Amino acid sequence: MSRAATTLPGDPPGGRRAVAVWSIGVAVYFVAVIFRTSLGVAGLDAADRFQVNASALSTFSILQLLVYAGMQIPVGLLVDRLGTKKVLCLGAVLFTAGQLGFAFSPSYGTALASRALLGCGDAMTFISVLRLGTRWFPARRGPFVAQLAGLVGMAGNLVSTLVLARLLHGLGWTPAFAGSALAGVVVLVLTLLFLKDHPEGHEPEPFPHQGAAYVRRQIAEAWREPGTRLGMWVHFTTQFPAMVFLLLWGLPFLVQAQGLSRATAGELLTLVVLSNMVVGLVYGQVVARHHAARLPLALGTVAATAVMWALTLAWPGAHAPMALLLVLCVVLGACGPASMLGFDFARPANPPERQGTASGITNMGGFIASMTTLFAIGVLLDATGDDYSVAFCAVFVLQALGLSQILRLRGRAARRERERLVASRVETVHVPAA
């Protein structure tokens, strides 16, 4: 199929300039992910530093994700109204301040406040990057560009597991976290100087913003679309197993429950990230070429994740064999790319002026699931005397809930998407030649 045949009327041209501008936005997201996941390699250190138990330790990540999830719809509205640059700049200021505050926190309470501030800034990055991609690249490149953004974010996770962990154990708590905050300053300066919301000649049409009425209309119309809700539940069901593992409980599970050294556990966390990056490239290319593959890929990832966790937790010996843990980590690496498929259901269901709001609703899903599971695992660990086999069964409950909603909405969303496609083809046929 030719390029002309797959480019829609009014599509941005893409090209090198698009890549350069988009890369600045992705750099902000990259740094945000480093800060977001920094607690994943510092969980045991944080427990010692602030003298807290498993439930209190999980509160760090729960509060951070609570703020993140709660900010998704407001951030989507802000992006639709103010544009990408302003929102990304504000996000960079907030997550950098949060990381600095965490570095110097003298107590558990101030550390909690710092993680909340970090979560607020982090919440402003990914939706902005998605919007930047739709403004600078043709629609046909949407799935691949979104997966590539997720891949770069996972590279930030890789920096946490490989670089920040070494800095933490080599330099200590305050120098490691304060030094990493400098990256936030760098991306803020780059964004202020070089980032633009859209290419010349592709300015969005003026859209009236009428206060509370506008907010209610944006949210209601986005939610009314079955594709938005399906996207949210796909994100909900696929993302959280890996998020929980990388964000907090993976390292304690591997060290305390599986008897591995910290170094070996860190290597397995790195494997999750590397698997995510490879699978992200594959999923992005597959969906860009075969749009119907979205749901089979998502459901297949959910099934594989459930099977691997069941085998690992039910293993009859004291510790699961290393081969099983390796496969588990490879499969967990597919969760992030599968969650990105949620945006591929929401994107075609909403017009350009509602993309930010729809992406915010979708992005809430996985973080609500992650927050719930983080809390459940912490409570169950305290209640069972650190029985990880029982605590991690919370994963199956959330997967069952999400899967039931995906199956309920898939037919409705598919019919609505077909109707939109037919309508767009009719409009294209009737557009007079220039």
Short mmCIF file of C-alpha atoms in Angstrom, two decimals, residues 103-360:
data_model
loop_
_atom_site.label_atom_id
_atom_site.label_comp_id
_atom_site.label_asym_id
_atom_site.label_seq_id
_atom_site.Cartn_x
_atom_site.Cartn_y
_atom_site.Cartn_z
CA ALA A 103 16.42 12.97 48.60
CA PHE A 104 16.41 15.26 51.64
CA SER A 105 13.33 13.96 53.47
CA PRO A 106 14.12 13.58 57.19
CA SER A 107 10.96 11.64 58.00
CA TYR A 108 8.37 9.27 56.60
CA GLY A 109 5.76 12.03 56.33
CA THR A 110 7.90 14.39 54.27
CA ALA A 111 9.00 11.51 52.07
CA LEU A 112 5.34 10.68 51.41
CA ALA A 113 4.63 14.28 50.45
CA SER A 114 7.59 14.25 48.07
CA ARG A 115 6.38 11.09 46.32
CA ALA A 116 2.92 12.65 45.94
CA LEU A 117 4.48 15.73 44.31
CA LEU A 118 6.53 13.47 42.06
CA GLY A 119 3.40 11.54 41.05
CA CYS A 120 1.64 14.80 40.18
CA GLY A 121 4.43 15.83 37.82
CA ASP A 122 4.80 12.34 36.39
CA ALA A 123 1.07 12.32 35.58
CA MET A 124 1.56 15.18 33.14
CA THR A 125 4.12 13.49 30.91
CA PHE A 126 2.77 10.47 29.06
CA ILE A 127 -0.54 11.94 27.89
CA SER A 128 1.38 14.98 26.67
CA VAL A 129 3.76 12.75 24.71
CA LEU A 130 0.84 10.87 23.14
CA ARG A 131 -0.74 14.19 22.11
CA LEU A 132 2.60 15.36 20.71
CA GLY A 133 2.79 12.23 18.57
CA THR A 134 -0.68 12.73 17.10
CA ARG A 135 0.15 16.37 16.28
CA TRP A 136 3.48 15.66 14.54
CA PHE A 137 3.07 12.23 12.88
CA PRO A 138 0.52 10.77 10.41
CA ALA A 139 -2.31 8.75 11.96
CA ARG A 140 -1.04 5.52 10.36
CA ARG A 141 2.10 5.79 12.50
CA GLY A 142 0.10 6.22 15.72
CA PRO A 143 0.43 2.67 17.15
CA PHE A 144 4.16 2.46 16.45
CA VAL A 145 4.88 5.96 17.81
CA ALA A 146 2.93 5.19 21.00
CA GLN A 147 4.77 1.88 21.52
CA LEU A 148 8.09 3.62 20.87
CA ALA A 149 7.26 6.20 23.55
CA GLY A 150 6.51 3.37 25.96
CA LEU A 151 9.80 1.70 25.01
CA VAL A 152 11.75 4.87 25.82
CA GLY A 153 9.93 5.05 29.13
CA MET A 154 11.04 1.53 29.92
CA ALA A 155 14.59 2.59 29.14
CA GLY A 156 14.11 4.99 32.05
CA ASN A 157 13.22 1.99 34.17
CA LEU A 158 16.44 0.38 32.98
CA VAL A 159 18.40 3.40 34.22
CA SER A 160 16.78 2.95 37.62
CA THR A 161 17.70 -0.71 37.88
CA LEU A 162 21.24 -0.39 36.49
CA VAL A 163 22.47 3.12 37.29
CA LEU A 164 20.47 4.52 40.18
CA ALA A 165 20.75 1.28 42.15
CA ARG A 166 24.55 1.45 41.93
CA LEU A 167 24.60 5.13 42.85
CA LEU A 168 22.37 4.40 45.82
CA HIS A 169 24.62 1.72 47.22
CA GLY A 170 27.83 3.52 46.26
CA LEU A 171 27.10 7.14 47.23
CA GLY A 172 24.20 6.82 49.62
CA TRP A 173 20.58 7.94 49.70
CA THR A 174 20.81 11.75 49.47
CA PRO A 175 23.57 12.06 46.81
CA ALA A 176 21.92 9.43 44.59
CA PHE A 177 18.44 10.95 44.60
CA ALA A 178 19.59 14.59 44.57
CA GLY A 179 22.05 13.90 41.74
CA SER A 180 19.39 12.21 39.64
CA ALA A 181 17.17 15.31 40.01
CA LEU A 182 19.59 17.20 37.76
CA ALA A 183 18.16 15.26 34.81
CA GLY A 184 14.83 16.96 35.46
CA VAL A 185 16.43 20.38 35.16
CA VAL A 186 18.04 19.42 31.83
CA VAL A 187 14.80 18.26 30.19
CA LEU A 188 12.93 21.30 31.51
CA VAL A 189 15.42 23.61 29.77
CA LEU A 190 15.21 21.62 26.52
CA THR A 191 11.43 21.76 26.57
CA LEU A 192 11.35 25.51 27.18
CA LEU A 193 13.79 26.21 24.36
CA PHE A 194 12.91 23.77 21.59
CA LEU A 195 9.56 22.02 21.97
CA LYS A 196 6.58 23.11 19.83
CA ASP A 197 3.03 21.84 20.11
CA HIS A 198 2.49 21.26 16.37
CA PRO A 199 4.15 21.81 12.98
CA GLU A 200 3.51 25.01 11.06
CA GLY A 201 0.35 24.88 9.01
CA HIS A 202 -1.20 22.20 11.25
CA GLU A 203 -2.57 24.36 14.03
CA PRO A 204 -5.65 22.82 15.66
CA GLU A 205 -8.96 24.48 14.96
CA PRO A 206 -10.11 26.91 17.67
CA PHE A 207 -12.33 25.11 20.13
CA PRO A 208 -14.54 26.96 22.60
CA HIS A 209 -13.67 26.34 26.25
CA GLN A 210 -16.58 27.22 28.49
CA GLY A 211 -15.46 26.46 32.03
CA ALA A 212 -17.21 23.68 33.89
CA ALA A 213 -19.58 23.01 30.99
CA TYR A 214 -16.62 22.30 28.71
CA VAL A 215 -15.06 19.95 31.28
CA ARG A 216 -18.27 18.00 31.76
CA ARG A 217 -18.85 17.74 28.02
CA GLN A 218 -15.31 16.53 27.27
CA ILE A 219 -15.42 13.83 29.95
CA ALA A 220 -18.97 12.70 29.16
CA GLU A 221 -18.43 12.48 25.41
CA ALA A 222 -15.13 10.61 25.78
CA TRP A 223 -16.63 8.18 28.30
CA ARG A 224 -19.68 7.60 26.11
CA GLU A 225 -17.48 6.01 23.47
CA PRO A 226 -17.16 2.23 24.01
CA GLY A 227 -13.63 2.42 22.57
CA THR A 228 -12.54 4.72 25.40
CA ARG A 229 -13.91 2.38 28.06
CA LEU A 230 -12.48 -0.69 26.34
CA GLY A 231 -9.11 1.04 26.14
CA MET A 232 -9.25 1.81 29.86
CA TRP A 233 -10.02 -1.80 30.80
CA VAL A 234 -7.32 -3.15 28.47
CA HIS A 235 -4.86 -0.82 30.17
CA PHE A 236 -6.22 -1.83 33.60
CA THR A 237 -5.86 -5.56 32.99
CA THR A 238 -2.49 -5.67 31.23
CA GLN A 239 -0.26 -3.07 32.89
CA PHE A 240 -0.40 -3.69 36.62
CA PRO A 241 1.38 -7.09 37.04
CA ALA A 242 4.66 -5.67 35.72
CA MET A 243 4.12 -2.24 37.30
CA VAL A 244 3.71 -3.76 40.76
CA PHE A 245 6.73 -5.99 40.22
CA LEU A 246 9.02 -3.20 39.02
CA LEU A 247 7.71 -0.37 41.15
CA LEU A 248 8.02 -2.02 44.55
CA TRP A 249 7.41 -5.71 45.23
CA GLY A 250 9.63 -7.45 42.66
CA LEU A 251 12.92 -7.00 44.52
CA PRO A 252 11.55 -8.06 47.95
CA PHE A 253 9.78 -11.05 46.35
CA LEU A 254 12.94 -12.25 44.62
CA VAL A 255 15.21 -11.66 47.62
CA GLN A 256 13.00 -12.65 50.55
CA ALA A 257 10.68 -15.25 49.00
CA GLN A 258 12.98 -16.74 46.35
CA GLY A 259 16.28 -16.50 48.24
CA LEU A 260 18.17 -14.62 45.53
CA SER A 261 20.91 -12.08 46.11
CA ARG A 262 20.19 -8.43 45.44
CA ALA A 263 22.48 -8.53 42.43
CA THR A 264 20.66 -11.48 40.87
CA ALA A 265 17.27 -9.96 41.66
CA GLY A 266 18.39 -6.72 39.99
CA GLU A 267 19.36 -8.66 36.89
CA LEU A 268 15.91 -10.23 36.73
CA LEU A 269 14.28 -6.80 37.05
CA THR A 270 16.51 -5.68 34.20
CA LEU A 271 15.29 -8.65 32.15
CA VAL A 272 11.69 -7.45 32.60
CA VAL A 273 12.69 -4.06 31.21
CA LEU A 274 14.65 -5.51 28.27
CA SER A 275 11.78 -7.84 27.42
CA ASN A 276 9.41 -4.88 27.53
CA MET A 277 11.55 -2.96 25.04
CA VAL A 278 11.76 -5.85 22.57
CA VAL A 279 8.09 -6.79 22.83
CA GLY A 280 7.11 -3.12 22.48
CA LEU A 281 8.80 -2.91 19.10
CA VAL A 282 7.13 -6.13 17.96
CA TYR A 283 3.63 -5.15 19.17
CA GLY A 284 3.94 -1.70 17.61
CA GLN A 285 4.85 -3.08 14.19
CA VAL A 286 2.20 -5.81 14.31
CA VAL A 287 -0.64 -3.44 15.23
CA ALA A 288 0.49 -0.82 12.69
CA ARG A 289 0.13 -3.48 9.96
CA HIS A 290 -2.77 -5.53 11.37
CA HIS A 291 -5.18 -3.39 13.40
CA ALA A 292 -7.32 -6.42 14.27
CA ALA A 293 -4.40 -7.90 16.25
CA ARG A 294 -4.95 -5.47 19.14
CA LEU A 295 -7.36 -7.56 21.18
CA PRO A 296 -5.72 -10.99 20.59
CA LEU A 297 -2.37 -9.53 21.70
CA ALA A 298 -3.91 -8.02 24.83
CA LEU A 299 -5.82 -11.16 25.80
CA GLY A 300 -2.83 -13.38 25.05
CA THR A 301 -0.63 -11.27 27.32
CA VAL A 302 -3.18 -11.49 30.16
CA ALA A 303 -3.40 -15.27 29.79
CA ALA A 304 0.37 -15.77 29.68
CA THR A 305 0.89 -13.56 32.73
CA ALA A 306 -1.74 -15.42 34.74
CA VAL A 307 -0.26 -18.82 33.82
CA MET A 308 3.30 -17.82 34.75
CA TRP A 309 2.30 -16.32 38.08
CA ALA A 310 0.22 -19.41 38.89
CA LEU A 311 3.15 -21.73 38.15
CA THR A 312 5.58 -19.59 40.14
CA LEU A 313 3.39 -19.19 43.23
CA ALA A 314 2.22 -22.82 43.24
CA TRP A 315 5.69 -24.33 42.80
CA PRO A 316 5.97 -27.16 45.38
CA GLY A 317 9.57 -26.46 46.42
CA ALA A 318 10.82 -23.76 48.76
CA HIS A 319 11.93 -21.66 45.78
CA ALA A 320 10.87 -21.64 42.15
CA PRO A 321 13.63 -22.74 39.75
CA MET A 322 15.63 -20.01 38.04
CA ALA A 323 14.34 -21.09 34.60
CA LEU A 324 10.76 -20.43 35.71
CA LEU A 325 11.68 -17.03 37.15
CA LEU A 326 13.40 -16.12 33.90
CA VAL A 327 10.30 -16.98 31.86
CA LEU A 328 8.11 -15.10 34.35
CA CYS A 329 10.21 -11.96 33.90
CA VAL A 330 10.17 -12.25 30.11
CA VAL A 331 6.36 -12.56 30.14
CA LEU A 332 6.01 -9.65 32.57
CA GLY A 333 7.96 -7.62 30.02
CA ALA A 334 4.99 -7.94 27.64
CA CYS A 335 2.61 -6.22 30.08
CA GLY A 336 3.74 -2.68 29.30
CA PRO A 337 3.43 -3.01 25.51
CA ALA A 338 0.06 -4.73 25.93
CA SER A 339 -1.20 -1.83 28.04
CA MET A 340 -0.28 0.56 25.22
CA LEU A 341 -2.85 -1.23 23.08
CA GLY A 342 -5.52 0.42 25.21
CA PHE A 343 -4.71 3.75 23.57
CA ASP A 344 -5.16 2.14 20.15
CA PHE A 345 -8.81 1.49 21.08
CA ALA A 346 -9.39 4.98 22.52
CA ARG A 347 -7.58 6.96 19.80
CA PRO A 348 -9.85 6.13 16.81
CA ALA A 349 -12.95 6.49 18.99
CA ASN A 350 -12.38 10.19 19.68
CA PRO A 351 -11.81 13.32 17.54
CA PRO A 352 -8.53 15.29 17.84
CA GLU A 353 -9.92 17.87 20.25
CA ARG A 354 -10.79 15.10 22.72
CA GLN A 355 -7.63 12.98 22.44
CA GLY A 356 -6.07 14.23 25.67
CA THR A 357 -9.20 13.58 27.73
CA ALA A 358 -9.69 10.11 26.22
CA SER A 359 -6.03 9.22 26.80
CA GLY A 360 -6.35 10.38 30.41
#
